[in-house]
mmCIF file of C-alpha atoms in Angstrom:
data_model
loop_
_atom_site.group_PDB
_atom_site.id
_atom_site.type_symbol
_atom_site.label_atom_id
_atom_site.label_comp_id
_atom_site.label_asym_id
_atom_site.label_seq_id
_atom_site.Cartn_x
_atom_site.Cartn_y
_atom_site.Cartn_z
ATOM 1 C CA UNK A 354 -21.564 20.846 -27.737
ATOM 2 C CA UNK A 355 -22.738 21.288 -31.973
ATOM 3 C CA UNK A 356 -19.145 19.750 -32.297
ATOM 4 C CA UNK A 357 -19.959 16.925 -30.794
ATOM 5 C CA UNK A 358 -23.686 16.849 -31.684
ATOM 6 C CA UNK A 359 -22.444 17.167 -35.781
ATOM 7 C CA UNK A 360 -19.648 14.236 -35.192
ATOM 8 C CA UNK A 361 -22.500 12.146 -33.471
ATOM 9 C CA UNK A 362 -24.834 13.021 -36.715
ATOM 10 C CA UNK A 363 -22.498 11.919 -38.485
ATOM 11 C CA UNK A 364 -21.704 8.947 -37.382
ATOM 12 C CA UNK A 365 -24.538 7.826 -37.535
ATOM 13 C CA UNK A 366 -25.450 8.830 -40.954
ATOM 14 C CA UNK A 367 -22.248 7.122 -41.391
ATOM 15 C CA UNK A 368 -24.124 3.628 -39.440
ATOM 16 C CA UNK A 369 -27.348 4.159 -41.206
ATOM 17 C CA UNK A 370 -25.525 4.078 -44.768
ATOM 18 C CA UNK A 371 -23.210 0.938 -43.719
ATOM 19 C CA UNK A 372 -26.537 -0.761 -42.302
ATOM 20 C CA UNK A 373 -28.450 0.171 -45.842
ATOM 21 C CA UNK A 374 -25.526 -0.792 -47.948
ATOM 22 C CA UNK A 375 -25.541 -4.340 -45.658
ATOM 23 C CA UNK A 376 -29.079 -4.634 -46.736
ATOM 24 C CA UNK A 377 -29.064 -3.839 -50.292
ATOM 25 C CA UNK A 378 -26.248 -6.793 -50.259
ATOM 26 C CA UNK A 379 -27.828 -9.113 -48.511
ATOM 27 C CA UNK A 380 -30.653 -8.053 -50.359
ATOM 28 C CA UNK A 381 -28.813 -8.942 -53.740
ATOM 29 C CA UNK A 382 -27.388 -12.164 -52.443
ATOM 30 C CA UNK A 383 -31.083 -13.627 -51.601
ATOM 31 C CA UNK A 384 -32.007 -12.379 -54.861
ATOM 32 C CA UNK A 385 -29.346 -14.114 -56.508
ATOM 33 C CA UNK A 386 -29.856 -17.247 -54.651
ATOM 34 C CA UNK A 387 -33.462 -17.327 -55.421
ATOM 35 C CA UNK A 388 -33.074 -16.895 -59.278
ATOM 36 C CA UNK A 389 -30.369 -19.776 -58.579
ATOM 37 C CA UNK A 390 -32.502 -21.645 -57.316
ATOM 38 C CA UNK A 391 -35.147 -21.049 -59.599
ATOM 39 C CA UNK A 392 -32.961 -21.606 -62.945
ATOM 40 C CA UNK A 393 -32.331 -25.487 -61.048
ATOM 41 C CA UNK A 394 -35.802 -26.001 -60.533
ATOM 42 C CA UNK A 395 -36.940 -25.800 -64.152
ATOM 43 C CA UNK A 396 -33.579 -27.387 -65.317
ATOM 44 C CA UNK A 397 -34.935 -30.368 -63.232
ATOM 45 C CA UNK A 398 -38.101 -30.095 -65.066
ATOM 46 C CA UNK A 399 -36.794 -29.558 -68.334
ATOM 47 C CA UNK A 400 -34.310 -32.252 -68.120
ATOM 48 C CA UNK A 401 -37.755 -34.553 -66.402
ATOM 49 C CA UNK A 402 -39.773 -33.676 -69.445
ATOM 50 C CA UNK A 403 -37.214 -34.648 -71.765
ATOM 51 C CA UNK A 404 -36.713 -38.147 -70.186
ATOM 52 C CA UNK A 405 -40.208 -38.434 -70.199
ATOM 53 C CA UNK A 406 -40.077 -38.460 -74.162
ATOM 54 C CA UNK A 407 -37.279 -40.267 -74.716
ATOM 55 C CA UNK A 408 -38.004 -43.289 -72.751
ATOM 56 C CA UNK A 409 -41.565 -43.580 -73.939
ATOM 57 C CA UNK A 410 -39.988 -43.036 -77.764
ATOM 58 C CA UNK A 411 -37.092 -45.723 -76.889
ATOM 59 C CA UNK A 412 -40.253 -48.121 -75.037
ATOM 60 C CA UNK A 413 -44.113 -47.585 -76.311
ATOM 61 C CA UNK A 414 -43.408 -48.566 -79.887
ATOM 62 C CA UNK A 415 -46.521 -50.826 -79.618
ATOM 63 C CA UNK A 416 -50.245 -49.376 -79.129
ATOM 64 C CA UNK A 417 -51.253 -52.516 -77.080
ATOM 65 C CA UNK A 418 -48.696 -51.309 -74.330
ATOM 66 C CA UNK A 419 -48.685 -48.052 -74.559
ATOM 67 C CA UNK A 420 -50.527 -47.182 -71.390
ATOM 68 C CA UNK A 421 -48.782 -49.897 -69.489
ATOM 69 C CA UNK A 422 -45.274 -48.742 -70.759
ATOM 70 C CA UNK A 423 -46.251 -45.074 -69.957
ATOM 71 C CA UNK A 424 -47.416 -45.405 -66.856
ATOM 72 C CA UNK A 425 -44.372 -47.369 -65.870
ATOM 73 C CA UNK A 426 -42.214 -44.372 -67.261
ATOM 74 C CA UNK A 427 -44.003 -41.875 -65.054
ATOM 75 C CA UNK A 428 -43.848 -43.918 -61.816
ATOM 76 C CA UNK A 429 -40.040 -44.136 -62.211
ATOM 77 C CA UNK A 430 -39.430 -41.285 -63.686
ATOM 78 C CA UNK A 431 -42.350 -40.007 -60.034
ATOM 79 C CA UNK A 432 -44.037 -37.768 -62.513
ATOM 80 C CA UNK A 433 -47.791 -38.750 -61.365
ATOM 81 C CA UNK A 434 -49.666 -36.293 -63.045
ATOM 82 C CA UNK A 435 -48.025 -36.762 -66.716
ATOM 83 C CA UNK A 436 -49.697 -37.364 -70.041
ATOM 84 C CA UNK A 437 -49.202 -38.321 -73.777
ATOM 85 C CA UNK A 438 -50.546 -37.007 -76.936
ATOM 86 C CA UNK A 439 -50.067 -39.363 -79.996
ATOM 87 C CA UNK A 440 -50.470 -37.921 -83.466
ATOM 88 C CA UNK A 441 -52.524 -41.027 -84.414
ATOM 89 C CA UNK A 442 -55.203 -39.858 -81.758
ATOM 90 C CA UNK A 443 -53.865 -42.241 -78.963
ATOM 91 C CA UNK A 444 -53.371 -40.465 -75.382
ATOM 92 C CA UNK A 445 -52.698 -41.348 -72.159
ATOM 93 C CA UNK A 446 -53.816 -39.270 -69.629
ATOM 94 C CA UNK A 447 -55.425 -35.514 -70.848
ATOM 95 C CA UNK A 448 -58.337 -35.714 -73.128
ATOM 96 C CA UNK A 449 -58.734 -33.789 -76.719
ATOM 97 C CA UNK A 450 -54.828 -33.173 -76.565
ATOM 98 C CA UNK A 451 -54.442 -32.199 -80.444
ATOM 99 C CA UNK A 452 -55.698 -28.776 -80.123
ATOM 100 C CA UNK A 453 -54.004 -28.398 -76.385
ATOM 101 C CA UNK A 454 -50.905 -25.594 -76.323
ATOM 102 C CA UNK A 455 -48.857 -28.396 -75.205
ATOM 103 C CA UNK A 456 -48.907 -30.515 -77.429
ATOM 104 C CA UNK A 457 -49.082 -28.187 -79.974
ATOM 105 C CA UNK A 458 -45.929 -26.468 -79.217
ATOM 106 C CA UNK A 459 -44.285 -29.602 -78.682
ATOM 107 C CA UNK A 460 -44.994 -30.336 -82.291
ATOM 108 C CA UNK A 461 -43.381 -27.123 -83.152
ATOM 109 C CA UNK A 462 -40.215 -26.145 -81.143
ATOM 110 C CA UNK A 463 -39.217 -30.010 -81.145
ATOM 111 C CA UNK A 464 -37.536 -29.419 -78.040
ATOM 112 C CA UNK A 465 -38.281 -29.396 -73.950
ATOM 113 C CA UNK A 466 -39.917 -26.550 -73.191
ATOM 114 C CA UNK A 467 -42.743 -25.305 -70.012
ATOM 115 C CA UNK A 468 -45.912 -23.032 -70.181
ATOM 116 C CA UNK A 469 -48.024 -21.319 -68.149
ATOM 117 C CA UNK A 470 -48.857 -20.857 -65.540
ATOM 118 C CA UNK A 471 -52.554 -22.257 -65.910
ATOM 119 C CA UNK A 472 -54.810 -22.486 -62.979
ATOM 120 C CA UNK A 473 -56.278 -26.368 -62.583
ATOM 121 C CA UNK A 474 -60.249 -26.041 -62.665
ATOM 122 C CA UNK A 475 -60.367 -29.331 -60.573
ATOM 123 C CA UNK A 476 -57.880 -27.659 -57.351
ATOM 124 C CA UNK A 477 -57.719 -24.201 -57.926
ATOM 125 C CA UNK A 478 -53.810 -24.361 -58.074
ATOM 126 C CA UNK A 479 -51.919 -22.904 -59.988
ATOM 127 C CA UNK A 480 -49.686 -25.279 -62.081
ATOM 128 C CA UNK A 481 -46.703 -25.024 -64.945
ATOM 129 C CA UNK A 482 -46.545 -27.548 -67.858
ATOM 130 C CA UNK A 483 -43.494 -29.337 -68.637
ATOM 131 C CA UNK A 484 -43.492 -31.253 -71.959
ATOM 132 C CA UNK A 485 -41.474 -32.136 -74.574
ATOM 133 C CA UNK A 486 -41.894 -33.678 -78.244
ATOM 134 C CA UNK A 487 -41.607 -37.314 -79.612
ATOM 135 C CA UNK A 488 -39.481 -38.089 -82.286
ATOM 136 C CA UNK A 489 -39.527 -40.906 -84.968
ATOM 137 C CA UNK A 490 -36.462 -43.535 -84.659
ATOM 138 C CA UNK A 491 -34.926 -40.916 -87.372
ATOM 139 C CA UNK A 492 -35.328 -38.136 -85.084
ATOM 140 C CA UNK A 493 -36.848 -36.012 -87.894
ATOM 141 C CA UNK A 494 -40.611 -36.173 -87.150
ATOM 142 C CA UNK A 495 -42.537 -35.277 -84.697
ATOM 143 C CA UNK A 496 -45.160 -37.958 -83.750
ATOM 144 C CA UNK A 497 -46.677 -37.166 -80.084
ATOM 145 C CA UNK A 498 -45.804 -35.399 -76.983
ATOM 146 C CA UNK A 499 -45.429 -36.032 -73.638
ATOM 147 C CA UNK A 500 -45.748 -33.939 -70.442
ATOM 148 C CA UNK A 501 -46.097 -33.148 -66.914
ATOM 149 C CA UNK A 502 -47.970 -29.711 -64.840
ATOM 150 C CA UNK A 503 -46.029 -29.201 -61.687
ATOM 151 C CA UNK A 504 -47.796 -26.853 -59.055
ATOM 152 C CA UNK A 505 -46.168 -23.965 -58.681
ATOM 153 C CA UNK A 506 -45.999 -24.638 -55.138
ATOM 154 C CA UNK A 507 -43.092 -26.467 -55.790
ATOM 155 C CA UNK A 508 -41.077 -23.772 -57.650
ATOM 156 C CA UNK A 509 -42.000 -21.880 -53.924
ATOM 157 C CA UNK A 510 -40.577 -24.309 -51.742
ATOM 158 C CA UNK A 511 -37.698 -24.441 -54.275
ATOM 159 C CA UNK A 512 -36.387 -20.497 -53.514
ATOM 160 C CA UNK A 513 -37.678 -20.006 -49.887
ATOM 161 C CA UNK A 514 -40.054 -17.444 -49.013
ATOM 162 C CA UNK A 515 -38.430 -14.456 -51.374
ATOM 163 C CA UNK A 516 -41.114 -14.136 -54.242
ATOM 164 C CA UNK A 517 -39.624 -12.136 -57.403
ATOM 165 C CA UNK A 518 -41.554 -10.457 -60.284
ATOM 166 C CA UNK A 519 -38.553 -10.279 -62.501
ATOM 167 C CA UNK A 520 -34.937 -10.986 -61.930
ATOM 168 C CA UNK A 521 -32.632 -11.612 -65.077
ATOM 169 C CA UNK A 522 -35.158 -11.846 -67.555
ATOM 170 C CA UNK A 523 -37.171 -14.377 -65.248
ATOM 171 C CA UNK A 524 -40.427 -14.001 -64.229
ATOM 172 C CA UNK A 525 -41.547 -16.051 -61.240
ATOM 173 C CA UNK A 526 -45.258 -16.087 -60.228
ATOM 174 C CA UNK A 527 -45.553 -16.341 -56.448
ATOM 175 C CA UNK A 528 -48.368 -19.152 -55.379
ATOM 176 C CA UNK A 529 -51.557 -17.615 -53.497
ATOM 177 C CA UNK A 530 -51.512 -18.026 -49.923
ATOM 178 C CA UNK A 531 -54.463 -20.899 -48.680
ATOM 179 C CA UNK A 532 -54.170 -22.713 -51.890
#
């Protein structure tokens, strides 16, 4: 009777440890395709941003269109709540942009980049910014910036329902429930 009591213990210790290992896997495989998913996602917007800048540096060469020309950017381009920051003071879109992390940065890393996230004082949501610089036809200076905030509800319907704090050196902030 202990004989068989032990090998029945056993076995299912021996269960219980497959089942965890199963779980830790498909544990790691969720997390894997979640941080997959998430590295896509801001590729997209990277790659979004950075069209953004270089058709409005290849079309708004004139200040009489440039509001027409950008808004016919961002409609193709279905970025609806994107904005430009010239260094001349013209802007389409966010006010007082000069002195705005965005555009500043822009200015600086002369390259795509994203910030945040920032809650928006008009919704409540919470919202990444996607932006990139403008170059001169010479490509050496820096003379706006354009960009886009994308909710982070989006990034959440990108990887499912699996919300990560840090995976791979990639911090993803999960979006409130109700907003």
């Amino acid at each position: 009777f202990i004989f068989t009591f032990a090998i029945n213990a056993f076995q299912q210790f021996l269960n219980t440890h497959d089942f965890r290992v199963h779980l830790q896997e498909d544990a790691n495989a969720a997390v894997k395709l979640a941080v997959d998913e998430a590295n896509l996602w801001f590729q997209k917007n990277l790659t979004a941003a950075n069209l953004l800048s270089l058709e409005t540096e290849r079309r708004a060469q004139s200040p009489e269109t440039l509001e027409a020309d950008f808004k016919e950017i961002t409609e193709k381009l279905n970025l609806p709540s994107a904005y430009l920051g010239m260094s001349s003071g013209a802007w389409v879109g966010k006010k007082d942009f000069r002195q705005k992390d965005w555009y500043q940065r822009a200015k600086e890393s002369k390259r795509p980049f994203f910030i945040g996230p920032a809650e928006d004082k008009k919704t409540g949501e919470y919202s990444l910014t996607f932006a990139a610089p403008l170059f001169d036809s010479s490509r050496t200076m820096v003379f706006g910036a354009a960009g886009f905030d994308c909710p982070l509800e989006e990034l959440q319907k990108a990887i499912g329902r699996i919300f990560i704090n840090e995976v791979e050196g990639i911090t993803v902030f999960p979006v409130h429930p109700g907003k």
